[in-house]
Coordinates of C-alpha atoms in Angstrom, one line a residue:
M1158 CA 65.8 -112.4 110.1
N1159 CA 65.4 -115.3 112.5
A1160 CA 64.9 -115.2 116.2
T1161 CA 68.7 -115.3 116.9
H1162 CA 69.2 -112.1 114.9
W1163 CA 66.3 -110.4 116.6
S1164 CA 67.7 -111.5 120.0
F1165 CA 71.0 -109.8 119.1
I1166 CA 69.2 -106.6 118.1
L1167 CA 67.3 -106.7 121.4
S1168 CA 70.4 -107.2 123.4
W1169 CA 72.3 -104.5 121.5
S1170 CA 69.5 -102.0 121.7
R1171 CA 69.3 -102.3 125.5
V1172 CA 73.1 -102.0 126.0
G1173 CA 74.5 -100.4 122.9
L1174 CA 72.1 -97.5 122.3
N1175 CA 72.1 -96.7 126.0
A1176 CA 75.9 -96.7 126.1
L1177 CA 76.2 -94.6 122.9
L1178 CA 73.9 -92.0 124.2
F1179 CA 75.8 -91.9 127.5
L1180 CA 79.1 -91.6 125.7
A1181 CA 77.8 -88.8 123.5
A1182 CA 76.6 -86.9 126.6
T1183 CA 80.0 -87.2 128.3
R1184 CA 81.3 -84.7 125.6
V1185 CA 79.4 -81.9 127.2
L1186 CA 79.3 -83.0 130.9
T1187 CA 82.0 -82.8 133.5
L1188 CA 83.3 -85.9 135.3
T1189 CA 81.6 -84.6 138.4
E1190 CA 78.2 -84.4 136.7
I1191 CA 78.7 -87.9 135.2
G1192 CA 79.6 -89.2 138.6
L1193 CA 76.6 -87.7 140.3
F1194 CA 74.3 -89.3 137.8
A1195 CA 76.1 -92.6 137.8
T1196 CA 76.1 -92.9 141.6
A1197 CA 72.4 -92.1 141.9
F1198 CA 71.4 -94.4 139.0
A1199 CA 73.4 -97.4 140.2
P1200 CA 70.9 -98.7 142.8
V1201 CA 68.0 -97.8 140.5
R1202 CA 69.5 -99.7 137.6
L1203 CA 70.1 -102.7 139.8
V1204 CA 66.5 -102.8 141.0
Q1205 CA 65.3 -102.3 137.4
T1206 CA 67.3 -105.3 136.3
L1207 CA 66.1 -107.4 139.2
Q1208 CA 62.5 -106.7 138.3
R1209 CA 62.8 -107.2 134.6
S1210 CA 64.9 -110.4 134.6
A1211 CA 63.5 -112.2 137.7
V1212 CA 59.8 -111.5 137.1
C1213 CA 60.1 -112.3 133.4
D1214 CA 61.7 -115.6 134.3
A1215 CA 59.0 -116.3 136.8
V1216 CA 56.3 -115.6 134.2
V1217 CA 57.9 -118.1 131.8
M1218 CA 58.2 -120.7 134.6
V1219 CA 54.4 -120.5 135.5
A1220 CA 53.3 -120.0 131.9
H1221 CA 51.2 -123.2 132.1
R1222 CA 49.3 -121.5 134.9
P1223 CA 48.4 -118.1 133.6
R1224 CA 46.0 -117.6 136.5
R1225 CA 49.1 -116.9 138.6
W1226 CA 50.2 -114.0 136.4
P1227 CA 48.0 -111.5 138.3
A1228 CA 49.8 -112.5 141.5
L1229 CA 53.1 -111.9 139.8
F1230 CA 51.9 -108.5 138.6
V1231 CA 50.8 -107.4 142.1
L1232 CA 54.1 -108.7 143.5
S1233 CA 56.1 -106.9 140.8
C1234 CA 54.2 -103.6 141.3
G1235 CA 54.5 -103.9 145.1
V1236 CA 58.3 -104.3 144.8
G1237 CA 58.4 -101.4 142.4
A1238 CA 56.3 -99.2 144.7
G1239 CA 58.4 -100.1 147.7
F1240 CA 61.7 -99.2 146.1
M1241 CA 60.2 -96.1 144.6
A1242 CA 59.3 -95.0 148.1
I1243 CA 62.7 -95.8 149.5
F1244 CA 64.5 -94.0 146.7
A1245 CA 62.2 -91.0 146.9
L1246 CA 62.7 -90.6 150.6
I1247 CA 66.5 -90.9 150.3
G1248 CA 66.5 -88.6 147.3
A1249 CA 64.4 -86.0 149.0
V1250 CA 67.1 -85.7 151.7
L1251 CA 70.3 -86.4 149.8
S1252 CA 70.0 -86.3 146.0
P1253 CA 67.4 -84.6 143.7
I1254 CA 68.7 -86.9 141.0
L1255 CA 67.8 -90.0 142.9
F1256 CA 64.4 -88.5 143.7
A1257 CA 63.7 -87.9 140.0
L1258 CA 64.9 -91.4 139.1
S1259 CA 62.8 -93.0 141.8
V1260 CA 59.8 -93.4 139.4
I1261 CA 61.7 -96.0 137.4
P1262 CA 61.0 -99.0 139.7
I1263 CA 57.2 -98.5 139.4
F1264 CA 57.5 -98.4 135.6
A1265 CA 59.5 -101.6 135.7
G1266 CA 57.0 -103.2 138.0
L1267 CA 54.1 -102.4 135.6
G1268 CA 55.9 -103.8 132.6
A1269 CA 57.8 -106.8 133.9
V1270 CA 54.9 -109.3 133.6
P1271 CA 53.8 -108.2 130.1
E1272 CA 57.5 -108.4 129.0
G1273 CA 57.6 -111.9 130.4
I1274 CA 54.5 -112.9 128.5
L1275 CA 56.1 -111.6 125.3
R1276 CA 59.2 -113.6 126.0
Y1277 CA 57.0 -116.7 126.7
R1278 CA 55.3 -116.2 123.3
M1279 CA 58.8 -115.9 121.7
A1280 CA 57.8 -112.4 120.4
I1281 CA 61.5 -111.5 120.1
K1282 CA 60.9 -109.3 117.1
A1283 CA 58.2 -107.3 118.9
L1284 CA 60.5 -106.9 122.0
A1285 CA 63.4 -105.8 119.8
L1286 CA 61.4 -103.2 117.8
R1287 CA 59.8 -102.0 121.1
T1288 CA 63.2 -101.5 122.7
V1289 CA 64.7 -99.7 119.7
A1290 CA 61.7 -97.4 119.4
A1291 CA 61.7 -96.5 123.1
Q1292 CA 65.4 -96.0 123.3
S1293 CA 65.4 -93.9 120.2
I1294 CA 62.6 -91.6 121.4
A1295 CA 64.4 -91.2 124.8
A1296 CA 67.7 -90.6 123.1
V1297 CA 66.2 -87.8 120.8
L1298 CA 64.7 -86.1 123.9
A1299 CA 68.0 -86.4 125.8
L1300 CA 70.1 -85.0 122.9
W1301 CA 67.7 -82.1 122.6
L1302 CA 68.0 -81.4 126.3
L1303 CA 71.7 -81.5 126.1
W1304 CA 71.6 -79.0 123.2
Q1305 CA 69.4 -76.8 125.5
G1306 CA 72.0 -76.9 128.2
A1307 CA 70.1 -79.2 130.6
G1308 CA 73.4 -81.0 131.7
L1309 CA 73.1 -84.2 133.6
W1310 CA 69.3 -83.8 133.7
A1311 CA 69.3 -85.0 130.1
L1312 CA 70.6 -88.3 131.3
V1313 CA 67.9 -88.4 133.9
A1314 CA 65.3 -87.7 131.3
F1315 CA 66.7 -90.5 129.1
A1316 CA 66.5 -93.0 131.9
V1317 CA 63.0 -92.1 132.9
T1318 CA 61.6 -91.8 129.4
S1319 CA 63.2 -95.0 128.2
S1320 CA 61.8 -96.9 131.1
A1321 CA 58.3 -95.4 130.7
F1322 CA 58.1 -96.1 127.0
N1323 CA 59.6 -99.6 127.2
N1324 CA 57.2 -100.8 129.9
T1325 CA 54.1 -99.0 128.4
L1326 CA 54.8 -100.6 125.0
A1327 CA 55.2 -104.0 126.7
L1328 CA 51.7 -103.6 128.2
V1329 CA 50.3 -102.6 124.8
L1330 CA 52.0 -105.4 122.8
A1331 CA 51.2 -108.2 125.3
R1332 CA 47.5 -107.2 125.3
W1333 CA 47.2 -108.4 128.9
W1334 CA 46.0 -106.7 132.1
P1335 CA 45.0 -108.4 135.3
M1336 CA 41.2 -108.5 135.4
H1337 CA 41.0 -109.2 139.1
L1338 CA 43.1 -108.9 142.3
P1339 CA 44.8 -112.2 143.2
R1340 CA 44.2 -114.0 146.5
W1341 CA 46.9 -113.7 149.1
R1342 CA 47.4 -117.5 148.8
A1343 CA 48.5 -117.2 145.2
I1344 CA 51.0 -114.5 146.1
R1345 CA 52.3 -116.6 148.9
I1346 CA 52.8 -119.5 146.6
I1347 CA 54.9 -117.6 144.0
L1348 CA 56.8 -115.4 146.5
P1349 CA 59.6 -117.9 147.4
K1350 CA 60.4 -118.8 143.7
T1351 CA 60.3 -115.1 142.7
A1352 CA 62.6 -114.1 145.6
H1353 CA 65.0 -116.9 144.6
L1354 CA 65.1 -115.6 141.0
M1355 CA 65.7 -112.1 142.2
G1356 CA 68.5 -113.3 144.4
R1357 CA 70.1 -115.1 141.5
T1358 CA 69.8 -112.1 139.2
G1359 CA 71.2 -109.9 141.9
L1360 CA 74.3 -112.2 142.2
L1361 CA 74.8 -112.1 138.4
T1362 CA 74.4 -108.4 137.9
A1363 CA 75.3 -106.6 141.1
Q1364 CA 79.1 -106.4 140.7
L1365 CA 79.5 -103.2 138.7
P1366 CA 76.5 -101.2 140.0
L1367 CA 77.6 -101.9 143.6
A1368 CA 81.2 -100.9 142.8
Q1369 CA 79.9 -97.8 141.1
L1370 CA 77.9 -96.8 144.1
A1371 CA 80.8 -97.5 146.5
I1372 CA 83.2 -95.5 144.4
G1373 CA 80.8 -92.6 144.2
L1374 CA 80.2 -92.6 148.0
T1375 CA 83.9 -92.9 149.0
L1376 CA 86.0 -91.4 146.2
G1377 CA 83.6 -88.7 145.1
P1378 CA 81.6 -87.9 141.9
A1379 CA 84.6 -87.2 139.7
A1380 CA 86.1 -90.7 140.3
A1381 CA 82.7 -92.2 139.9
G1382 CA 82.3 -90.4 136.6
A1383 CA 85.6 -91.8 135.2
F1384 CA 84.6 -95.3 136.4
Q1385 CA 81.2 -95.0 134.8
I1386 CA 82.8 -94.0 131.4
A1387 CA 85.1 -97.0 131.5
T1388 CA 82.3 -99.5 132.5
R1389 CA 80.0 -98.1 129.8
M1390 CA 82.7 -98.6 127.2
L1391 CA 83.3 -102.1 128.5
E1392 CA 79.6 -102.9 128.0
L1393 CA 79.6 -101.3 124.6
I1394 CA 82.6 -103.3 123.3
E1395 CA 81.0 -106.5 124.7
A1396 CA 77.7 -105.7 123.1
V1397 CA 79.3 -105.1 119.7
T1398 CA 81.8 -108.0 119.7
L1399 CA 80.7 -110.8 122.1
S1400 CA 76.9 -110.7 121.9
P1401 CA 76.6 -112.0 118.3
L1402 CA 78.9 -114.9 119.1
R1403 CA 76.9 -115.6 122.3
Y1404 CA 73.5 -115.8 120.6
I1405 CA 74.9 -117.9 117.8
A1406 CA 76.9 -120.2 120.0
L1407 CA 74.0 -121.5 122.2
P1408 CA 71.8 -122.8 119.4
R1409 CA 74.9 -124.4 117.7
L1410 CA 75.9 -126.1 120.9
K1411 CA 72.3 -127.4 121.5
R1412 CA 72.2 -128.8 117.9
A1413 CA 75.8 -130.2 117.9
G1414 CA 76.3 -133.9 117.4
S1415 CA 79.5 -133.8 119.3
L1416 CA 79.3 -131.2 122.2
H1417 CA 83.0 -131.7 122.9
Q1418 CA 84.1 -130.7 119.4
A1419 CA 81.5 -127.9 119.1
I1420 CA 82.9 -126.3 122.3
R1421 CA 86.4 -126.4 120.9
V1422 CA 85.4 -124.8 117.7
E1423 CA 83.3 -122.1 119.3
A1424 CA 86.0 -121.4 121.9
R1425 CA 88.6 -120.9 119.2
K1426 CA 86.4 -118.5 117.3
A1427 CA 85.7 -116.5 120.5
T1428 CA 89.4 -116.5 121.5
L1429 CA 90.5 -115.3 118.1
L1430 CA 88.2 -112.4 118.2
G1431 CA 88.3 -111.7 122.0
A1432 CA 92.1 -111.7 122.2
W1433 CA 92.4 -109.2 119.3
I1434 CA 89.6 -107.0 120.7
W1435 CA 90.7 -106.9 124.3
G1436 CA 94.4 -106.8 123.6
G1437 CA 93.8 -103.9 121.3
T1438 CA 91.6 -102.3 124.0
I1439 CA 94.4 -102.4 126.5
A1440 CA 96.9 -101.0 124.1
A1441 CA 94.7 -98.3 122.6
A1442 CA 92.4 -97.4 125.5
Q1443 CA 93.5 -93.8 125.4
P1444 CA 92.8 -93.1 121.7
I1445 CA 89.6 -95.2 121.8
L1446 CA 88.2 -93.1 124.7
T1447 CA 89.5 -89.9 123.2
L1448 CA 87.4 -90.6 120.1
A1449 CA 84.4 -91.7 122.2
V1450 CA 84.2 -89.2 125.0
G1451 CA 86.8 -86.5 124.1
A1452 CA 90.3 -85.6 125.2
D1453 CA 89.1 -84.1 128.5
H1454 CA 87.8 -87.3 130.1
A1455 CA 89.9 -89.9 128.3
P1456 CA 93.0 -89.7 130.5
A1457 CA 91.0 -90.4 133.7
A1458 CA 88.9 -93.2 132.2
A1459 CA 91.6 -95.0 130.1
P1460 CA 93.5 -96.7 132.9
I1461 CA 90.3 -97.9 134.4
L1462 CA 89.2 -99.4 131.1
Q1463 CA 92.6 -101.1 130.8
A1464 CA 92.2 -102.6 134.3
L1465 CA 88.7 -103.8 133.5
A1466 CA 89.6 -105.3 130.1
P1467 CA 90.5 -108.8 131.6
I1468 CA 86.8 -109.2 132.5
G1469 CA 85.9 -108.9 128.9
L1470 CA 88.7 -111.1 127.7
F1471 CA 87.9 -114.0 130.1
S1472 CA 84.2 -113.6 129.3
A1473 CA 85.0 -114.0 125.6
I1474 CA 87.3 -117.0 126.0
L1475 CA 84.9 -118.9 128.3
M1476 CA 81.7 -117.9 126.6
P1477 CA 81.3 -121.3 124.8
V1478 CA 82.0 -123.1 128.1
T1479 CA 79.4 -121.0 129.9
Q1480 CA 76.9 -121.5 127.1
A1481 CA 77.6 -125.3 127.1
V1482 CA 77.0 -125.4 130.9
T1483 CA 73.8 -123.5 130.4
A1484 CA 72.7 -125.9 127.6
T1485 CA 73.3 -128.9 129.8
G1486 CA 71.4 -127.5 132.8
G1487 CA 74.4 -126.6 135.1
T1488 CA 72.6 -123.6 136.7
R1489 CA 73.9 -124.3 140.1
L1490 CA 77.5 -124.0 138.9
L1491 CA 76.8 -120.7 137.2
L1492 CA 75.1 -119.4 140.3
G1493 CA 78.1 -120.4 142.4
R1494 CA 80.4 -118.5 140.0
A1495 CA 78.2 -115.4 140.3
A1496 CA 78.1 -115.7 144.1
L1497 CA 81.9 -116.1 144.3
T1498 CA 82.5 -113.2 141.9
L1499 CA 80.3 -110.8 144.0
S1500 CA 81.8 -112.0 147.3
L1501 CA 85.4 -111.6 146.1
S1502 CA 84.6 -108.2 144.6
V1503 CA 83.3 -107.0 148.0
L1504 CA 86.3 -108.5 149.8
F1505 CA 88.9 -107.1 147.4
L1506 CA 87.2 -103.7 147.1
I1507 CA 87.0 -102.8 150.8
P1508 CA 90.8 -102.4 151.3
V1509 CA 91.3 -100.2 148.1
L1510 CA 88.2 -98.0 148.2
A1511 CA 90.1 -95.1 149.6
L1512 CA 92.9 -95.3 147.0
S1513 CA 91.7 -94.7 143.5
P1514 CA 89.1 -95.9 140.9
I1515 CA 92.0 -97.7 139.1
A1516 CA 92.8 -99.7 142.2
C1517 CA 89.0 -100.5 142.5
A1518 CA 89.0 -101.7 138.9
I1519 CA 92.0 -103.9 139.4
A1520 CA 90.3 -105.4 142.5
I1521 CA 87.1 -106.1 140.5
S1522 CA 89.0 -107.7 137.6
T1523 CA 91.0 -109.8 140.1
A1524 CA 87.8 -111.0 141.7
S1525 CA 86.3 -111.9 138.3
V1526 CA 89.3 -113.7 137.0
T1527 CA 89.7 -115.7 140.2
A1528 CA 86.0 -116.7 140.1
T1529 CA 86.4 -117.6 136.4
L1530 CA 89.3 -119.9 137.1
W1531 CA 87.3 -121.6 139.9
F1532 CA 84.4 -122.0 137.5
T1533 CA 86.7 -123.4 134.7
R1534 CA 88.2 -126.0 137.0
R1535 CA 84.7 -127.4 137.8
A1536 CA 83.1 -126.9 134.4
L1537 CA 85.6 -128.7 132.2
P1538 CA 85.1 -132.2 133.7
K1539 CA 81.3 -131.8 133.5
L1540 CA 81.8 -131.2 129.7
N1541 CA 84.3 -134.0 129.3
L1542 CA 87.1 -131.5 128.6
T1543 CA 90.6 -131.2 129.9
L1544 CA 93.2 -128.4 130.0
S1545 CA 94.8 -130.0 126.9
D1546 CA 91.7 -129.0 125.0
A1547 CA 92.7 -125.4 125.6
A1548 CA 96.0 -125.8 123.7
P1549 CA 94.6 -124.2 120.4
L1550 CA 93.7 -121.1 122.4
I1551 CA 97.4 -120.4 123.4
P1552 CA 98.5 -119.0 120.0
P1553 CA 95.8 -116.2 119.8
L1554 CA 96.5 -115.2 123.4
G1555 CA 100.2 -115.2 122.9
A1556 CA 99.8 -113.2 119.7
A1557 CA 97.5 -110.7 121.4
A1558 CA 100.0 -110.3 124.3
V1559 CA 102.9 -109.5 121.9
M1560 CA 100.7 -107.1 120.0
C1561 CA 99.6 -105.4 123.1
A1562 CA 103.2 -105.1 124.5
T1563 CA 104.5 -103.8 121.2
L1564 CA 101.9 -101.1 120.9
L1565 CA 102.4 -100.0 124.5
S1566 CA 106.1 -99.8 124.0
L1567 CA 105.8 -97.5 120.9
P1568 CA 105.1 -93.8 121.0
P1569 CA 101.4 -92.9 120.4
L1570 CA 100.6 -93.5 116.8
G1571 CA 96.9 -92.5 116.7
L1572 CA 93.9 -94.8 116.7
V1573 CA 93.7 -95.8 113.1
P1574 CA 97.5 -96.5 112.7
E1575 CA 97.5 -98.5 116.0
I1576 CA 94.5 -100.6 114.7
L1577 CA 96.1 -101.2 111.4
F1578 CA 99.6 -102.0 112.8
G1579 CA 98.2 -104.1 115.7
T1580 CA 95.9 -106.1 113.4
A1581 CA 98.7 -106.8 110.9
L1582 CA 101.1 -107.9 113.7
Y1583 CA 98.4 -110.1 115.3
A1584 CA 97.6 -111.7 111.9
L1585 CA 101.3 -112.2 111.2
L1586 CA 102.0 -113.9 114.5
L1587 CA 99.0 -116.2 114.1
T1588 CA 100.2 -117.1 110.6
L1589 CA 103.7 -118.0 112.1
T1590 CA 102.3 -120.0 115.0
I1591 CA 99.5 -121.7 113.0
P1592 CA 100.9 -122.1 109.5
T1593 CA 98.5 -124.7 108.1
K1594 CA 95.0 -125.9 108.5
R1595 CA 96.3 -129.3 109.4
S1596 CA 97.9 -127.9 112.6
L1597 CA 94.5 -126.8 113.7
A1598 CA 93.1 -130.3 113.8

């Protein structure tokens, strides 16, 4: 397998295995237990992502000056220790779960620089195998604890064990450890750039964790549990369907002789798959979640998943445009989109926080779609594209809309019949609207 395949395995093992274990645990946990864990884990998860992504990027950026790695290591550990102390103090007063999870930032602090070194060396296979091994060990432990009746503490054990193994293995595989303490001057030099990277990562990843925390604090743990189930399913569907296209699209766009034509081809592929997947998700959210988490929790989580599905749909449709902007160095535009998404999410969430998690999900989706439309309007001219280039995307979207509306208007058929009928209807509508290859040109 090449680096692209290992990159997909790495991405899926981080998201997919985690989501699968969580969904398995929901079959034996109540919505309140799930919500208590999700609310406590939301800030820890955000900090962990900030450390891993921002510090790893900083390592790669200063790779030509490895003498600065010890300064990054001290900075990363300092941030981890600081957040560990904050979470431990809050947890000691308010939440034993947060207190137990508070060790994760220090694990992330220890492993962030070694993981960045492995990324710089393009050791994607080692990173992927490391993540699969760590997640698998943690999952086995969590499942055993669930079998023993540990309840939500099994999820706590999974999060802590996974972080500990992932970061310890990164230290071992990188074969690097700071041999001396850095001077304060070196830390001062790298601090602004690292802070900038953390801020950028926070803008890109904070939307759902902050919404999860806000829902847990205002609407209660049961609502937070239903929202967490829906968001984990959203992440799992994206990991299974969109991640392969994302990793393949970027290399293709970089090698393309005609970027304009390559974007159109990749956008059509992404829309054909994304419209079917997310249209089907909206129509069959209830049976999908019944299969995944059981009949007890599915009714509460299904409407939230339906409300969040537009995020996945627009992410799929615009994935080639996003990748093309990345390939051409348009990081400022991507950062603006992330900042607008987060700002609008906060603005739209505040008025509906007291209503329901469904209203919160609608607010988040509205913010994401609005920011995506803003991004599209500015990205297309930079890529020499116009709205007319999106014409081939209309038939799949129309076919998915008809499929979704038809399935929702029918009485419940069950998951397998709905998949078969919906897929057949979607394919028939595409055949009628795009009858020949010549019409695709």
